[in-house]
Coordinates of C-alpha atoms in Angstrom, one line a residue:
M26 CA 65.1 20.1 90.8
K27 CA 66.2 23.6 90.7
I28 CA 63.8 25.7 92.6
A29 CA 64.0 29.7 92.9
V30 CA 62.8 31.3 96.2
I31 CA 62.5 34.9 95.8
E32 CA 62.1 38.1 97.5
P33 CA 61.4 40.7 94.8
C34 CA 62.9 44.2 94.6
L35 CA 60.1 46.4 93.7
E36 CA 60.6 50.1 92.6
N37 CA 64.1 49.9 94.3
K38 CA 62.6 50.3 97.8
K39 CA 64.7 48.6 100.3
N40 CA 62.9 49.4 103.5
V41 CA 59.8 47.3 102.9
I42 CA 58.8 44.7 105.7
R43 CA 56.9 42.0 103.7
D44 CA 57.7 38.9 105.9
V45 CA 54.6 37.8 107.7
I46 CA 52.6 35.5 105.8
Y47 CA 49.1 36.9 106.3
G48 CA 50.1 40.0 104.6
C49 CA 49.7 43.2 106.6
W50 CA 52.9 44.6 105.4
C51 CA 54.6 47.9 105.8
G52 CA 57.2 50.1 104.3
G53 CA 58.7 53.5 104.0
K54 CA 60.0 56.1 106.3
R55 CA 57.0 55.6 108.6
I56 CA 58.3 52.7 110.1
G57 CA 61.9 54.2 110.6
G58 CA 63.2 52.6 107.6
A59 CA 63.1 49.3 108.9
T60 CA 64.0 46.1 106.9
V61 CA 63.6 42.3 108.1
P62 CA 65.0 39.0 107.0
P63 CA 62.2 37.3 105.0
F64 CA 61.8 34.6 107.5
E65 CA 58.6 32.7 105.7
L66 CA 60.7 32.4 102.5
L67 CA 63.5 31.0 104.4
T68 CA 61.2 28.4 105.9
V69 CA 59.9 27.3 102.5
A70 CA 63.5 27.3 101.0
T71 CA 64.9 25.4 104.0
I72 CA 62.2 22.5 103.7
L73 CA 62.7 22.4 100.1
Q74 CA 66.4 22.0 100.5
Q75 CA 66.0 19.3 102.9
E76 CA 63.9 17.5 100.3
G77 CA 66.9 17.5 98.2
H78 CA 66.1 20.2 95.7
E79 CA 68.6 22.7 94.4
I80 CA 67.6 26.1 96.0
V81 CA 68.3 29.4 94.5
F82 CA 67.5 31.8 97.2
V83 CA 67.5 35.5 96.2
D84 CA 66.6 38.5 98.4
A85 CA 66.6 41.0 95.5
Q86 CA 65.0 43.6 97.8
A87 CA 67.7 43.3 100.4
E88 CA 70.6 43.2 97.9
Q89 CA 69.0 46.0 95.6
I90 CA 69.4 43.9 92.6
E91 CA 67.7 44.4 89.2
I92 CA 65.4 41.8 87.6
D93 CA 67.9 41.1 84.9
E94 CA 70.4 39.7 87.6
V95 CA 67.8 37.7 89.2
K96 CA 67.0 36.1 85.7
R97 CA 70.6 35.2 85.6
R98 CA 70.8 33.8 88.9
I99 CA 67.6 31.5 88.5
A100 CA 68.2 30.4 84.9
G101 CA 67.2 26.8 84.5
A102 CA 64.7 26.7 87.4
R103 CA 61.8 24.7 87.1
L104 CA 59.7 26.4 89.7
A105 CA 59.8 30.2 91.2
I106 CA 58.3 30.7 94.4
M107 CA 57.2 34.1 95.9
S108 CA 54.9 35.5 98.7
T109 CA 52.4 38.1 97.9
S110 CA 49.7 40.3 99.5
V111 CA 47.0 42.6 98.6
M112 CA 49.1 45.9 98.3
T113 CA 51.8 44.1 96.2
A114 CA 50.0 41.4 94.1
N115 CA 49.8 43.3 91.0
S116 CA 53.6 44.3 91.3
D117 CA 54.6 40.6 92.2
T118 CA 52.9 39.0 89.5
D119 CA 54.1 41.4 86.8
Y120 CA 57.7 40.6 88.3
L121 CA 57.0 36.7 88.0
R122 CA 55.7 37.1 84.3
E123 CA 58.8 38.8 83.4
L124 CA 60.9 36.2 85.0
K125 CA 58.9 33.6 83.1
A126 CA 59.2 35.3 79.8
A127 CA 63.1 34.7 80.1
N128 CA 62.5 30.8 81.1
P129 CA 58.9 29.8 79.6
Q130 CA 59.4 26.3 81.1
M131 CA 59.3 27.4 84.6
L132 CA 56.4 27.3 86.6
T133 CA 55.4 30.1 89.2
A134 CA 53.6 29.7 92.5
V135 CA 52.7 32.3 95.0
Y136 CA 51.7 32.1 98.7
G137 CA 50.1 34.5 101.3
S138 CA 47.1 36.3 101.9
H139 CA 46.3 37.2 98.4
P140 CA 46.3 33.7 97.0
T141 CA 44.6 32.4 100.1
F142 CA 41.7 34.8 100.0
Q143 CA 41.4 35.5 96.4
P144 CA 43.0 32.7 94.6
E145 CA 41.1 33.1 91.3
A146 CA 42.0 36.6 91.0
T147 CA 45.6 35.7 91.6
L148 CA 45.5 33.2 88.7
E149 CA 44.2 35.8 86.5
K150 CA 47.3 37.7 86.9
G151 CA 49.4 34.9 85.4
V152 CA 50.4 32.7 88.1
D153 CA 50.5 28.9 87.6
F154 CA 49.7 27.9 91.3
A155 CA 48.0 29.8 94.0
I156 CA 48.9 28.5 97.4
Q157 CA 46.2 28.8 100.1
R158 CA 46.9 29.3 103.8
E159 CA 50.1 27.6 105.3
P160 CA 52.6 27.0 102.6
E161 CA 55.2 24.7 104.3
W162 CA 53.6 21.1 103.3
V163 CA 51.6 22.4 100.3
I164 CA 54.9 23.6 98.5
R165 CA 56.8 20.6 99.7
D166 CA 54.0 18.2 98.0
L167 CA 53.9 20.4 94.9
A168 CA 57.6 20.2 94.4
R169 CA 57.5 16.4 94.8
A170 CA 54.9 16.3 92.1
L171 CA 56.7 18.6 89.6
N172 CA 60.0 16.8 90.5
D173 CA 58.4 13.6 89.1
N174 CA 57.3 15.7 86.1
D175 CA 53.5 14.6 87.2
M176 CA 51.3 17.8 86.4
V177 CA 48.2 15.8 87.0
T178 CA 49.4 15.2 90.7
A179 CA 50.7 18.6 90.9
R180 CA 47.5 20.1 90.1
A181 CA 45.7 18.0 92.6
V182 CA 47.9 19.0 95.5
Q183 CA 45.7 19.9 98.5
G184 CA 45.9 23.8 99.2
T185 CA 46.7 24.7 95.8
V186 CA 44.6 26.5 93.0
S187 CA 45.5 26.1 89.4
R188 CA 44.1 25.6 86.1
D189 CA 44.1 22.6 83.7
D190 CA 45.0 22.4 80.1
N191 CA 41.6 23.9 79.0
G192 CA 42.1 27.0 81.3
E193 CA 39.4 25.8 83.8
V194 CA 40.0 26.5 87.4
I195 CA 41.1 23.5 89.7
K196 CA 40.5 24.4 93.2
N197 CA 41.5 21.7 95.7
K198 CA 40.6 21.3 99.4
R199 CA 42.7 23.3 101.6
Y200 CA 45.7 21.7 103.3
A201 CA 44.8 21.0 107.0
Y202 CA 46.3 23.4 109.5
I203 CA 49.9 22.1 110.7
E204 CA 49.6 20.6 114.2
D205 CA 53.0 19.4 114.9
L206 CA 55.0 22.7 114.5
D207 CA 58.0 21.0 115.9
Q208 CA 58.4 19.1 112.5
I209 CA 59.2 22.7 110.9
P210 CA 63.1 23.0 110.9
P211 CA 65.1 26.0 112.0
L212 CA 65.8 28.5 109.1
N213 CA 69.0 27.9 107.0
V214 CA 70.5 31.4 107.8
N215 CA 73.2 30.7 105.2
F216 CA 70.7 31.4 102.5
L217 CA 70.5 35.2 103.5
P218 CA 72.9 37.3 101.2
K219 CA 76.3 37.7 102.5
G220 CA 77.2 41.5 103.7
V221 CA 73.7 42.7 103.6
D222 CA 72.6 44.7 106.8
Y223 CA 69.0 44.1 107.6
F224 CA 68.6 47.6 109.6
N225 CA 65.9 47.7 112.1
P226 CA 65.6 50.6 114.4
I227 CA 64.0 48.4 117.3
V228 CA 67.0 45.8 117.1
K229 CA 69.4 46.3 119.5
N230 CA 72.1 43.7 118.4
L231 CA 73.0 42.7 114.9
P232 CA 72.8 40.4 113.0
Y233 CA 69.4 39.3 113.8
I234 CA 67.0 36.6 112.4
T235 CA 63.1 36.8 112.4
V236 CA 61.4 33.6 113.4
S237 CA 57.8 32.3 114.2
S238 CA 57.3 29.6 117.0
S239 CA 53.5 29.5 116.8
H240 CA 50.8 29.6 114.1
G241 CA 47.3 31.3 114.8
C242 CA 45.9 34.0 116.8
P243 CA 43.4 33.7 119.6
A244 CA 41.8 37.1 118.7
K245 CA 39.2 37.9 116.1
C246 CA 39.9 41.5 115.2
S247 CA 37.7 42.5 112.3
Y248 CA 40.5 44.3 110.4
C249 CA 43.0 41.6 110.6
T250 CA 43.8 38.6 108.3
A251 CA 45.8 36.5 110.7
P252 CA 43.0 34.8 112.5
F253 CA 41.5 34.1 109.1
F254 CA 44.6 32.7 107.7
H255 CA 46.2 30.7 110.5
G256 CA 42.8 30.3 112.5
T257 CA 41.7 31.5 115.8
R258 CA 43.4 28.2 117.7
T259 CA 47.1 29.0 118.3
R260 CA 49.2 26.0 117.4
F261 CA 52.7 26.1 119.1
Q262 CA 56.1 24.9 118.8
S263 CA 57.2 23.0 122.2
A264 CA 59.2 25.4 124.6
G265 CA 62.2 22.6 124.1
K266 CA 62.1 23.1 120.4
V267 CA 62.0 27.0 120.7
V268 CA 65.2 26.7 123.0
E269 CA 66.8 24.3 120.7
D270 CA 66.3 26.4 117.6
V271 CA 67.7 29.4 119.8
G272 CA 71.0 27.5 120.3
Y273 CA 71.2 26.8 116.5
Y274 CA 70.6 30.4 115.5
L275 CA 73.4 31.7 118.2
E276 CA 75.9 28.9 116.7
N277 CA 75.2 30.5 113.4
G278 CA 76.2 34.1 114.4
M279 CA 72.9 35.5 115.2
K280 CA 73.0 38.0 118.3
E281 CA 69.0 38.7 118.3
I282 CA 66.0 37.1 117.6
Y283 CA 62.6 38.6 116.8
F284 CA 59.8 36.2 117.4
R285 CA 57.1 37.2 114.9
D286 CA 54.4 35.1 116.4
E287 CA 51.0 37.0 116.4
T288 CA 50.9 36.5 120.2
F289 CA 54.1 34.9 121.6
T290 CA 52.6 35.2 125.0
A291 CA 49.4 33.4 124.3
D292 CA 50.4 30.3 126.5
R293 CA 51.5 31.6 129.9
Q294 CA 53.3 28.3 130.9
R295 CA 55.3 28.0 127.6
V296 CA 56.6 31.6 127.9
F297 CA 58.0 30.5 131.3
D298 CA 59.4 27.3 130.1
I299 CA 61.1 29.0 127.2
C300 CA 62.6 31.6 129.6
A301 CA 63.9 28.8 132.0
G302 CA 65.3 26.9 129.0
I303 CA 67.2 29.8 128.0
E304 CA 68.7 30.5 131.4
Q305 CA 69.6 27.0 131.9
R306 CA 71.5 26.7 128.8
G307 CA 73.2 29.8 129.4
Y308 CA 72.3 31.5 126.3
K309 CA 73.2 35.3 126.1
F310 CA 71.3 37.0 123.4
S311 CA 68.7 39.6 123.0
W312 CA 65.1 39.2 121.7
I313 CA 61.7 40.9 120.8
C314 CA 58.3 39.5 120.6
N315 CA 54.8 40.3 120.0
A316 CA 52.1 40.3 122.5
R317 CA 48.5 41.2 123.3
V318 CA 48.0 43.4 126.4
D319 CA 45.6 40.9 127.8
T320 CA 48.2 38.1 127.8
V321 CA 51.0 39.4 130.1
D322 CA 51.4 40.0 133.6
F323 CA 54.1 41.3 135.9
E324 CA 55.7 37.8 136.8
M325 CA 55.7 36.7 133.1
L326 CA 57.5 40.0 132.1
K327 CA 60.0 39.7 134.9
A328 CA 60.9 36.3 133.6
M329 CA 61.1 37.5 130.0
K330 CA 63.4 40.4 130.8
K331 CA 65.7 38.0 132.8
A332 CA 65.8 35.6 129.8
G333 CA 67.0 38.6 127.5
C334 CA 63.6 40.0 126.1
H335 CA 64.2 43.7 125.5
L336 CA 61.3 44.8 123.6
I337 CA 57.5 43.9 123.1
K338 CA 55.4 45.0 120.3
F339 CA 51.7 45.5 121.4
G340 CA 48.6 46.5 119.3
A341 CA 47.0 49.0 121.3
E342 CA 45.3 50.5 118.1
S343 CA 42.7 53.0 119.7
G344 CA 42.4 55.1 122.7
N345 CA 38.5 54.7 122.7
Q346 CA 36.9 51.8 124.3
E347 CA 33.8 51.8 121.7
V348 CA 36.1 51.9 118.8
L349 CA 38.1 48.8 120.2
D350 CA 34.8 47.0 120.8
A351 CA 33.4 47.7 117.3
V352 CA 36.5 45.9 115.7
K353 CA 36.3 43.1 118.2
K354 CA 39.7 43.7 119.6
G355 CA 38.8 42.0 122.8
I356 CA 41.0 44.2 125.1
T357 CA 40.3 47.1 127.6
L358 CA 42.0 50.3 127.7
E359 CA 42.9 49.5 131.4
Q360 CA 44.6 46.3 130.2
T361 CA 46.7 48.5 127.9
R362 CA 47.7 50.8 130.6
E363 CA 48.6 48.0 133.0
A364 CA 50.7 46.2 130.2
F365 CA 52.8 49.2 129.3
K366 CA 53.1 50.3 133.0
W367 CA 54.3 46.8 133.8
C368 CA 57.0 46.5 131.1
N369 CA 58.3 50.1 132.1
E370 CA 58.7 48.9 135.7
V371 CA 60.6 45.6 134.7
G372 CA 62.8 47.5 132.0
I373 CA 61.4 46.0 129.0
A374 CA 61.0 48.6 125.9
T375 CA 57.9 48.7 124.2
H376 CA 56.4 49.6 120.7
G377 CA 52.7 50.5 120.3
H378 CA 50.9 49.9 117.2
F379 CA 48.0 52.6 116.9
M380 CA 45.4 53.1 113.9
V381 CA 43.1 55.9 112.9
G382 CA 40.1 55.6 110.6
M383 CA 38.7 52.4 112.2
P384 CA 35.0 51.6 112.1
G385 CA 33.1 54.0 114.4
E386 CA 36.0 56.6 114.3
T387 CA 35.4 60.2 114.8
Y388 CA 37.6 63.4 115.0
D389 CA 37.2 63.1 118.9
T390 CA 38.2 59.6 119.3
M391 CA 41.3 60.0 117.2
E392 CA 42.5 62.5 119.6
E393 CA 41.8 60.0 122.5
T394 CA 44.4 57.6 120.7
L395 CA 47.0 60.2 120.4
D396 CA 46.3 61.1 124.2
L397 CA 46.8 57.2 125.1
A398 CA 50.0 56.8 123.1
I399 CA 51.5 59.8 124.9
E400 CA 50.1 58.6 128.3
I401 CA 51.4 55.1 128.3
K402 CA 54.9 56.0 127.1
P403 CA 56.0 53.4 124.6
T404 CA 59.5 53.4 123.6
T405 CA 58.6 53.8 120.0
A406 CA 55.1 53.8 118.2
T407 CA 53.6 53.7 114.7
F408 CA 50.4 55.3 113.5
G409 CA 48.4 54.2 110.6
I410 CA 45.2 54.1 108.7
C411 CA 42.9 51.3 109.1
T412 CA 42.8 49.4 105.6
P413 CA 40.1 46.7 104.7
Y414 CA 42.0 43.5 103.6
P415 CA 40.6 40.6 101.8
G416 CA 39.6 37.8 104.0
T417 CA 38.5 39.9 107.0
P418 CA 35.1 40.8 108.1
L419 CA 35.9 44.5 107.4
F420 CA 36.6 43.9 103.7
R421 CA 33.5 41.8 103.2
E422 CA 31.4 44.6 104.8
V423 CA 33.0 47.1 102.5
K424 CA 32.4 45.0 99.5
R425 CA 28.8 44.8 100.4
M426 CA 28.6 48.4 100.3
D427 CA 31.0 49.2 97.4
E428 CA 32.0 46.4 94.9
S429 CA 34.5 48.5 93.3
I430 CA 37.0 47.4 95.8
D431 CA 37.1 44.4 93.7
D432 CA 39.8 41.9 94.9
G433 CA 41.6 44.5 97.0
A434 CA 44.5 44.7 94.8
K435 CA 43.0 47.1 92.3
N436 CA 44.2 50.3 93.9
A437 CA 46.4 48.9 96.4
S438 CA 50.1 50.2 96.6
M439 CA 52.8 50.2 99.0
D440 CA 53.2 53.7 98.5
R441 CA 49.9 54.5 100.0
L442 CA 49.5 51.8 102.5
H443 CA 48.5 52.9 105.9
I444 CA 48.9 56.7 105.1
Q445 CA 46.1 57.1 102.7
G446 CA 42.5 56.3 103.4
S447 CA 40.9 53.6 101.4
F448 CA 37.1 53.1 101.5
N449 CA 37.2 54.5 105.2
H450 CA 34.6 56.8 104.3
L451 CA 32.1 53.9 104.4
Y452 CA 32.8 52.9 108.1
C453 CA 33.9 56.2 110.0
D454 CA 33.2 59.8 110.0
V455 CA 36.6 61.3 109.1
D456 CA 37.4 62.6 105.8
A457 CA 40.2 60.8 103.9
D458 CA 42.5 63.8 103.6
D459 CA 42.1 64.4 107.3
L460 CA 43.2 60.8 108.0
S461 CA 46.3 61.3 106.2
K462 CA 47.0 64.7 107.8
T463 CA 46.2 63.0 111.3
V464 CA 48.7 60.3 110.9
K465 CA 51.7 62.6 110.3
R466 CA 50.5 64.9 112.7
F467 CA 50.3 62.1 115.6
Y468 CA 54.0 61.3 114.3
R469 CA 55.0 64.9 115.0
R470 CA 53.2 65.2 118.4
F471 CA 54.5 62.0 119.5
Y472 CA 58.2 62.0 118.5
L473 CA 59.1 65.6 118.3
R474 CA 58.5 66.0 122.0
P475 CA 61.7 67.4 123.5
S476 CA 61.3 65.0 126.5
Y477 CA 60.9 62.1 124.3
I478 CA 64.1 62.9 122.2
W479 CA 66.3 63.3 125.3
L480 CA 64.9 60.0 126.9
Q481 CA 65.7 58.2 123.6
F482 CA 69.4 59.4 123.8
T483 CA 69.7 58.4 127.4
R484 CA 68.8 54.8 126.4
I485 CA 71.7 54.2 124.2
R486 CA 73.9 51.5 125.2
N487 CA 76.0 50.6 122.1
S488 CA 77.0 51.8 118.8
N489 CA 74.1 50.0 116.9
M490 CA 71.5 51.5 119.5
L491 CA 73.0 55.0 118.5
R492 CA 72.7 54.1 114.9
N493 CA 69.2 53.1 115.4
V494 CA 68.3 56.2 117.1
V495 CA 70.0 58.4 114.4
I496 CA 68.6 56.7 111.2
G497 CA 65.4 55.7 112.5
G498 CA 64.7 59.1 114.0
M499 CA 65.7 60.7 110.5
N500 CA 63.6 58.5 108.7
V501 CA 60.6 59.2 111.1
F502 CA 61.5 62.9 111.1
S503 CA 61.4 63.2 107.3
F504 CA 58.0 61.4 107.0
A505 CA 56.2 63.4 109.7
T506 CA 57.5 66.7 108.3
N507 CA 57.3 66.1 104.4
K508 CA 53.9 65.9 103.1
N509 CA 55.0 63.9 100.2
S510 CA 56.9 61.3 102.0
S511 CA 55.9 57.9 102.5

């Protein structure tokens, strides 16, 4: 069966990061113009290819191709698959409807945070199948049924929400979380468009690939969809599987790996085993991961550095302990200070995520966040406005107070995401306009320090790093100094 797996090109914006399945996506100059290979779509495409289906993989965003070209490439497909989230749900479903208009026999399926937490609303936008939670085996089973032209079985696949011939919603039991992640194959990187440069200012060596070696997050932050999508019990690929997959990616030309696990460091022993495996096999490559400040220690970081880790991304979020406690972040400011200090000591670069407009936020607590960002000296930082996402406790609380938030997608847009306040007045004491102004002011205060600019140039080790500093810096400068820039 011919299946189209598509990353759409919406409004001709190339620098949009929409890879993580739980949907907290980013875009624009605020993130330095970064792009990423769509690893979740590659996972689905690889599994379906191994099932024997004919796969047409289109990263229209990376290639910057118009929808008419996508229609031409996927002509004759029985099924089209896309991921979607609250801020793109309306645009994504419009895109799919236009594709289907050119091929009325084609069925459409979407997975991600919006289909998971708002499945009925997703169907109302014209999609045939809304996939809830982890899509790997759900889409595999759906494709098997459609390959047999068995719509009855297709509509009964666990993890799907669809409609019967009379338009009634069929909501099946959710598919169980995947326990054995070693069954998920390494991504077929040959699906990626040839000659496309996935620029990312934090990546040292190109080409690079994004992967995930675990599902789940041990935290329960009230603003984040991840623990409510994947669960709060982290499930891991074995260290041996991770190291084996690293070998596959290196053999296929990758020079850097970005582990997009929510918390790569959640299992301390696994980290040591992965690092030891990398060294034993003599693999030479650079890598990045995400971590929580309460899951790292000095010895772990030394092992990671020795194995090629050059950057860790941490969610520091706020410089005020009461605000952190209000969103159930589960960390202390001292743990944040220690984690960044240890990374600086072992020579691992850091990226700090910070937010304003969080529950309990005041004008004073925001300034504490900027003070912390400058104090702990992350190599790079992003500042954004806290946003209520469907599926989170924060969203449920907002909807209780103001039902106009609807399914979350009504007023959502990548243009406004994280740079304009949305319902923040219901849970913090800062004016929406001031939140937007604060984000840009924080970027200026952090990035335009002469000492910071000089330090970044002293860290340059190759031509790609030079390009990262120049292009990423120009994007951030443009965002911080242009009141209309996003």
